Coordinates of C-alpha atoms in Angstrom, one line a residue:
M1 CA 30.0 9.8 -14.6
K2 CA 32.7 12.8 -14.3
L3 CA 31.9 14.9 -17.5
T4 CA 34.4 15.9 -20.6
E5 CA 34.7 20.3 -21.2
D6 CA 32.5 19.4 -23.9
Q7 CA 29.6 18.4 -22.0
L8 CA 30.5 21.1 -19.3
A9 CA 30.3 23.5 -22.1
I10 CA 26.8 22.0 -23.2
Q11 CA 25.9 22.6 -19.5
Q12 CA 27.0 26.0 -18.8
A13 CA 25.7 27.1 -22.3
V14 CA 21.4 25.5 -21.0
T15 CA 21.9 26.6 -17.9
E16 CA 22.6 30.3 -19.4
L17 CA 20.1 30.4 -21.8
C18 CA 18.0 29.5 -18.8
A19 CA 18.4 33.5 -17.5
P20 CA 15.6 34.8 -19.0
F21 CA 12.8 32.1 -18.1
D22 CA 12.2 32.5 -14.9
D23 CA 9.6 32.4 -12.1
A24 CA 8.4 35.2 -13.7
Y25 CA 8.0 34.0 -16.2
W26 CA 6.8 30.5 -15.8
H27 CA 4.0 31.9 -13.3
H28 CA 3.1 34.7 -16.3
I29 CA 2.3 31.2 -18.9
E30 CA 0.7 29.5 -16.0
A31 CA -1.6 31.9 -14.9
A32 CA -2.6 32.6 -18.5
G33 CA -2.5 29.0 -20.0
E34 CA -0.7 29.7 -22.6
Y35 CA 2.1 27.7 -24.3
P36 CA 5.9 29.1 -23.4
K37 CA 6.4 29.8 -27.3
E38 CA 8.9 32.2 -26.7
F39 CA 11.5 29.6 -24.2
V40 CA 10.2 26.9 -27.6
Q41 CA 11.9 29.1 -29.7
A42 CA 14.6 29.6 -27.6
L43 CA 15.4 25.8 -27.4
T44 CA 15.1 25.9 -31.1
D45 CA 17.0 28.4 -32.2
A46 CA 20.1 27.3 -30.1
G47 CA 19.6 23.6 -31.8
W48 CA 19.0 22.0 -28.5
L49 CA 16.2 20.1 -29.8
A50 CA 18.2 18.6 -32.5
A51 CA 20.7 16.9 -29.9
L52 CA 20.1 13.9 -31.2
V53 CA 20.0 14.4 -35.3
P54 CA 22.7 12.9 -36.6
E55 CA 24.9 15.3 -39.0
E56 CA 24.1 14.3 -42.1
Y57 CA 20.8 15.4 -42.2
G58 CA 21.8 18.9 -40.1
G59 CA 22.1 18.3 -36.4
A60 CA 24.4 17.7 -33.8
G61 CA 24.9 14.3 -33.8
G62 CA 25.3 14.1 -30.3
S63 CA 24.4 11.4 -28.6
I64 CA 21.7 10.4 -25.7
I65 CA 23.6 11.6 -22.9
D66 CA 24.0 14.7 -24.6
A67 CA 20.7 15.2 -24.5
A68 CA 20.6 13.6 -20.7
I69 CA 22.6 17.0 -20.1
I70 CA 20.4 19.4 -21.4
L71 CA 17.8 17.9 -19.5
E72 CA 19.2 17.9 -16.8
A73 CA 21.1 21.4 -16.5
L74 CA 17.3 22.5 -18.0
E75 CA 15.5 21.4 -14.9
R76 CA 18.0 22.2 -12.8
A77 CA 17.7 25.9 -13.8
G78 CA 14.2 25.4 -13.3
C79 CA 12.5 25.1 -16.9
P80 CA 10.0 22.9 -17.2
T81 CA 11.0 20.0 -19.7
V82 CA 7.7 18.7 -20.9
V83 CA 7.1 21.8 -22.8
A84 CA 9.4 19.9 -25.7
H85 CA 11.1 17.5 -24.2
A86 CA 9.3 14.9 -26.2
Q87 CA 11.4 15.7 -30.0
M88 CA 14.0 13.4 -28.2
Y89 CA 13.0 10.6 -27.4
T90 CA 11.0 10.3 -30.1
M91 CA 13.7 10.1 -32.2
G92 CA 14.9 6.8 -30.7
T93 CA 11.5 5.6 -33.0
L94 CA 12.9 7.1 -36.2
L95 CA 16.2 7.2 -36.1
R96 CA 16.8 3.6 -35.1
H97 CA 13.4 1.9 -37.4
G98 CA 12.8 4.3 -39.6
S99 CA 13.4 4.4 -43.5
E100 CA 16.2 6.4 -45.5
E101 CA 13.7 8.7 -47.1
Q102 CA 11.6 9.5 -43.4
K103 CA 15.0 10.5 -42.4
K104 CA 15.5 13.2 -44.8
R105 CA 12.4 13.8 -45.1
Y106 CA 11.7 15.2 -41.7
L107 CA 14.9 15.3 -40.0
P108 CA 16.5 18.2 -42.0
G109 CA 13.4 18.9 -40.9
V110 CA 13.9 19.1 -36.7
A111 CA 17.3 20.2 -36.9
D112 CA 16.4 23.6 -38.8
G113 CA 13.6 24.0 -36.4
S114 CA 11.3 24.4 -39.9
I115 CA 9.7 20.8 -38.7
R116 CA 8.1 20.2 -34.9
F117 CA 8.5 17.1 -34.1
Q118 CA 6.6 16.9 -30.2
S119 CA 3.6 14.6 -30.5
F120 CA 3.4 11.5 -29.3
G121 CA -0.2 9.3 -29.7
V122 CA -0.2 6.1 -27.9
T123 CA -2.7 6.6 -25.0
E124 CA -6.0 5.9 -25.1
P125 CA -9.3 6.5 -22.5
D126 CA -10.2 2.6 -22.7
A127 CA -6.7 1.1 -22.3
G128 CA -4.5 3.5 -20.1
S129 CA -0.8 1.3 -19.1
D130 CA -2.3 -1.4 -21.0
T131 CA -0.3 -0.8 -24.3
T132 CA -1.7 -4.0 -25.8
R133 CA -4.7 -3.0 -25.6
I134 CA -5.2 0.2 -27.1
R135 CA -8.6 -0.3 -29.6
T136 CA -7.4 3.0 -32.8
F137 CA -7.9 0.6 -35.9
A138 CA -5.7 1.5 -39.4
R139 CA -7.7 0.0 -42.5
R140 CA -5.5 -0.5 -45.2
E141 CA -6.6 0.4 -48.7
G142 CA -3.9 0.4 -51.4
D143 CA -1.8 2.5 -50.7
E144 CA -2.7 4.1 -47.6
Y145 CA -4.0 3.5 -44.1
I146 CA -7.9 4.0 -42.8
V147 CA -7.3 4.9 -39.4
N148 CA -10.5 5.3 -35.8
G149 CA -10.2 5.6 -33.0
S150 CA -9.3 8.2 -30.3
K151 CA -6.1 8.9 -27.8
I152 CA -6.3 10.1 -24.8
F153 CA -2.5 12.3 -23.0
T154 CA -1.2 13.0 -26.0
S155 CA 0.2 16.3 -25.2
R156 CA 1.8 19.3 -27.2
F157 CA -0.3 17.8 -30.2
N158 CA -1.4 21.8 -31.3
Y159 CA 2.4 22.9 -31.2
S160 CA 3.7 20.1 -33.1
D161 CA 3.5 19.2 -37.1
V162 CA 3.9 15.2 -36.8
L163 CA 2.7 12.8 -34.5
M164 CA 4.2 9.7 -33.7
L165 CA 1.3 7.1 -34.0
L166 CA 0.4 3.9 -32.7
V167 CA -2.2 2.0 -33.9
R168 CA -3.3 -1.6 -34.0
T169 CA -3.5 -3.0 -37.0
Q170 CA -4.5 -6.3 -36.3
K171 CA -6.6 -6.6 -33.4
Y172 CA -6.7 -8.3 -29.8
D173 CA -8.3 -11.0 -30.3
D174 CA -7.0 -12.2 -33.8
V175 CA -3.1 -12.3 -32.4
V176 CA -1.4 -14.5 -30.9
K177 CA 1.0 -12.6 -29.2
K178 CA -0.7 -9.5 -27.3
T179 CA 2.7 -7.3 -28.5
D180 CA 2.4 -7.9 -31.8
G181 CA -0.4 -6.5 -34.3
M182 CA 0.7 -2.7 -33.8
T183 CA 2.1 -0.8 -36.3
V184 CA 3.9 2.9 -36.1
L185 CA 2.5 5.7 -38.5
L186 CA 3.6 9.5 -38.9
V187 CA 0.8 11.8 -38.9
D188 CA 1.2 15.6 -40.5
I189 CA -1.4 17.4 -38.3
P190 CA -2.1 20.3 -39.9
E191 CA -3.6 18.7 -43.2
A192 CA -5.3 16.0 -40.1
V193 CA -7.1 19.0 -38.5
A194 CA -8.1 21.4 -41.1
S195 CA -9.8 18.4 -42.6
G196 CA -11.4 17.8 -39.9
Q197 CA -10.0 14.1 -39.7
I198 CA -8.3 14.1 -35.9
E199 CA -9.8 16.5 -33.4
A200 CA -8.4 17.8 -30.2
R201 CA -10.3 18.3 -27.0
P202 CA -7.6 19.9 -23.6
I203 CA -7.9 19.0 -20.9
E204 CA -7.3 21.1 -18.9
T205 CA -4.7 19.7 -15.5
M206 CA -3.2 21.0 -12.7
M207 CA -0.2 22.3 -13.8
S208 CA 0.7 24.3 -17.8
H209 CA 0.7 20.5 -20.2
E210 CA -0.8 21.9 -23.3
T211 CA -2.1 17.7 -23.0
N212 CA -5.6 16.8 -25.9
E213 CA -7.4 14.0 -26.4
L214 CA -8.2 13.3 -29.8
S215 CA -10.6 11.3 -31.6
I216 CA -9.0 10.5 -35.3
R217 CA -12.1 9.9 -37.9
D218 CA -10.7 8.0 -40.9
L219 CA -7.5 9.4 -41.1
R220 CA -5.6 8.5 -44.4
V221 CA -2.0 7.9 -43.6
P222 CA 0.5 6.9 -47.1
V223 CA 1.6 3.5 -46.1
A224 CA 5.1 5.3 -46.8
N225 CA 4.9 7.1 -43.5
R226 CA 4.7 3.3 -41.7
I227 CA 8.0 3.5 -39.4
G228 CA 8.9 -0.7 -39.9
E229 CA 7.4 -3.2 -40.8
E230 CA 2.8 -3.2 -40.0
G231 CA 2.4 -5.3 -37.0
K232 CA 5.9 -4.7 -35.2
G233 CA 5.3 -1.3 -33.9
F234 CA 5.9 -1.8 -30.2
R235 CA 8.8 -3.3 -29.9
Y236 CA 9.6 0.0 -32.5
I237 CA 7.8 2.2 -30.0
L238 CA 9.4 0.1 -26.4
S239 CA 12.4 1.2 -28.8
G240 CA 12.1 4.9 -27.9
M241 CA 10.7 4.2 -24.8
N242 CA 14.0 3.3 -23.0
A243 CA 15.2 6.1 -24.6
E244 CA 12.5 8.5 -22.9
R245 CA 12.8 6.7 -19.5
V246 CA 17.0 7.7 -19.8
L247 CA 15.5 10.9 -20.4
V248 CA 12.7 11.9 -18.5
A249 CA 14.5 10.5 -15.3
S250 CA 17.5 13.1 -16.4
E251 CA 14.6 15.6 -15.9
Y252 CA 13.6 14.9 -12.8
I253 CA 16.9 14.1 -11.2
G254 CA 17.6 18.4 -12.4
H255 CA 14.3 18.9 -11.1
G256 CA 15.3 17.7 -8.0
L257 CA 18.1 19.6 -7.8
W258 CA 16.5 22.4 -8.6
F259 CA 14.7 21.9 -4.9
I260 CA 17.9 21.0 -4.0
D261 CA 19.1 24.2 -4.3
R262 CA 16.6 26.7 -3.3
A263 CA 15.7 25.0 -0.1
T264 CA 19.5 24.5 0.7
R265 CA 20.4 27.9 -0.1
Y266 CA 16.7 29.6 2.0
A267 CA 17.7 27.2 4.9
R268 CA 21.1 29.3 5.2
E269 CA 19.2 32.1 5.4
R270 CA 16.1 31.7 7.4
E271 CA 16.6 32.7 10.6
V272 CA 13.8 31.4 13.4
F273 CA 14.8 31.0 17.0
G274 CA 18.4 32.7 16.7
R275 CA 20.0 30.5 14.8
P276 CA 19.5 29.2 10.6
I277 CA 16.6 27.0 9.8
G278 CA 19.9 24.6 8.0
Q279 CA 21.4 24.3 11.6
N280 CA 19.3 21.7 12.0
Q281 CA 19.2 17.9 11.7
G282 CA 15.0 17.8 11.4
V283 CA 15.6 20.6 8.1
Q284 CA 19.6 18.7 7.5
F285 CA 18.4 14.8 7.2
P286 CA 15.7 14.9 4.5
L287 CA 17.3 17.6 2.4
A288 CA 20.3 15.5 3.1
Q289 CA 19.0 12.1 2.1
A290 CA 17.4 13.3 -1.7
Y291 CA 20.4 14.0 -2.5
A292 CA 22.0 10.7 -2.2
N293 CA 18.8 9.4 -3.6
L294 CA 19.2 11.6 -6.9
H295 CA 22.7 10.8 -6.5
A296 CA 21.5 7.0 -7.0
A297 CA 19.2 7.3 -9.8
S298 CA 21.9 9.5 -11.9
L299 CA 24.5 6.4 -11.9
A300 CA 22.1 4.3 -13.2
R301 CA 20.2 7.2 -15.3
W302 CA 23.9 6.7 -16.8
N303 CA 24.2 2.9 -17.1
A304 CA 21.1 3.0 -18.5
A305 CA 22.4 5.6 -21.4
E306 CA 25.7 3.6 -22.2
L307 CA 23.8 0.3 -22.9
F308 CA 21.0 2.3 -24.8
M309 CA 23.7 3.9 -27.3
A310 CA 25.6 0.2 -26.8
G311 CA 22.8 -0.5 -29.4
E312 CA 21.1 -3.3 -26.4
Q313 CA 17.5 -2.3 -25.8
P314 CA 18.0 -1.7 -20.8
Q315 CA 14.2 -2.3 -20.7
Y316 CA 15.1 -3.3 -17.1
E317 CA 17.7 -0.2 -17.1
A318 CA 15.8 2.3 -17.9
N319 CA 12.9 1.7 -15.9
S320 CA 13.6 1.0 -12.9
C321 CA 16.0 5.0 -13.5
K322 CA 12.9 6.4 -14.2
L323 CA 11.2 4.6 -10.9
L324 CA 14.0 5.5 -8.8
A325 CA 14.4 9.4 -11.0
S326 CA 11.0 9.8 -9.7
Q327 CA 11.1 8.7 -6.2
A328 CA 13.5 10.6 -5.7
L329 CA 12.6 14.0 -7.2
W330 CA 9.1 13.5 -5.0
A331 CA 11.1 13.0 -1.8
A332 CA 13.6 16.9 -2.5
A333 CA 10.0 18.4 -3.1
N334 CA 8.9 17.0 -0.2
A335 CA 12.2 18.4 2.1
A336 CA 12.3 21.6 0.0
M337 CA 8.2 21.8 1.1
D338 CA 9.1 21.3 4.7
T339 CA 12.1 23.3 4.3
F340 CA 10.0 26.5 3.5
G341 CA 7.3 26.0 5.2
G342 CA 4.4 28.5 5.2
Y343 CA 6.1 29.9 2.7
G344 CA 6.5 26.8 0.3
V345 CA 3.1 27.1 -0.3
T346 CA 2.6 30.9 -1.7
K347 CA 3.6 31.6 -5.3
E348 CA 6.6 34.1 -4.4
Y349 CA 8.5 31.1 -4.1
G350 CA 8.0 28.8 -6.7
I351 CA 7.8 25.5 -4.8
E352 CA 4.4 25.4 -4.9
R353 CA 4.5 25.0 -9.0
R354 CA 7.5 23.1 -9.3
F355 CA 6.1 20.7 -5.8
R356 CA 2.9 20.3 -8.4
E357 CA 4.9 19.3 -10.9
A358 CA 7.1 17.1 -9.3
R359 CA 3.9 14.5 -8.5
L360 CA 3.1 13.9 -12.2
P361 CA 6.8 11.7 -12.3
L362 CA 5.6 9.2 -10.6
V363 CA 2.2 7.8 -12.2
A364 CA 3.1 9.1 -16.1
P365 CA 4.7 8.3 -18.5
L366 CA 4.8 5.0 -17.2
N367 CA 3.1 4.5 -13.4
N368 CA 5.8 3.6 -11.6
N369 CA 3.8 0.2 -10.0
V370 CA 3.5 -0.8 -13.8
I371 CA 7.1 -1.1 -13.8
L372 CA 8.0 -2.7 -10.3
A373 CA 5.2 -5.4 -11.3
G374 CA 7.5 -5.9 -14.5
I375 CA 10.7 -5.5 -12.6
A376 CA 9.1 -8.5 -10.7
H377 CA 8.1 -10.8 -13.1
G378 CA 10.0 -9.4 -16.3
T379 CA 12.9 -9.4 -14.3
L380 CA 12.8 -12.0 -10.7
G381 CA 10.6 -14.2 -12.4
L382 CA 7.6 -13.9 -10.1
P383 CA 4.2 -15.6 -11.7
K384 CA 2.4 -12.1 -13.7
S385 CA -0.1 -9.9 -11.4
Y386 CA -1.9 -9.4 -14.5

């Protein structure tokens, strides 16, 4: 897809914003175990995290393609988007299925930066990728839901004001269709934490990710905070997840191109046996193959984005572009590590940190094996394996 002049301007502006947040900044953040507040604030102040908020609520009114360009540019400039990206893909659920009152309540604050909407509570310890098996349950009492349960790998919880929470309002054994009986609630995080209704326990991971396990005890959520109809939450979340797949694929493409940029520059400059290592086909071919794979994934990404913008639910297209982009990223990461050799594992060049970051997309969000199984039985009509 050829970018317009406006889209190229977005790309350039985002790249320039990243200049102060260099390798040294990210090394410090990781070593100190800190959340990159300065970086996220810069994104907020520039309005990039509100790109998808419609103009009538104070946002830029951008498209999912604009958001994809932003996230790809951030990653290609070396800035990990995982620290803030959820604010974009949660928009899909709220914008498509939220009430007008909810949009007026939350979106202006998201647009001006006074409301951080970056936390998404879906995964549970005993359910994993089988979202239909979640157990967190919301019992309705008058104008409130009383919620009890737990969530795991809930990122950015401590740096968000609103949590989008998927719960069951009917138990798994009581529904005919396993995707029925789930409901989406919007939770006021500061209030829930202050009252002791949600307790967050940090989970240490191999990279700075700010992720937590949540214990939810008698959490009171107003019925007015429910998105759409009770029991129809899975399809609403799926709408947001299709947007998520497109956007994270864009991140992986940018991340992969960062590896290609770094590795090709190093391969031109590094001399061994009297010539640049980039002259050797053993270095050239893996980089060339990874570059081609990234561009193929990019085409799949734009196709899924266009279908989403047309109002469709491109589940196959969104999942397959995430699959292809994560695989292309991992190939680029390995090609870069091989190019740098021993220097690749040193902190000086930044490869080892971003190499670790490149491994996660193969398993989350949504394990690639689950995507392959979905394509096999959902698209190709093969017997279900689970």
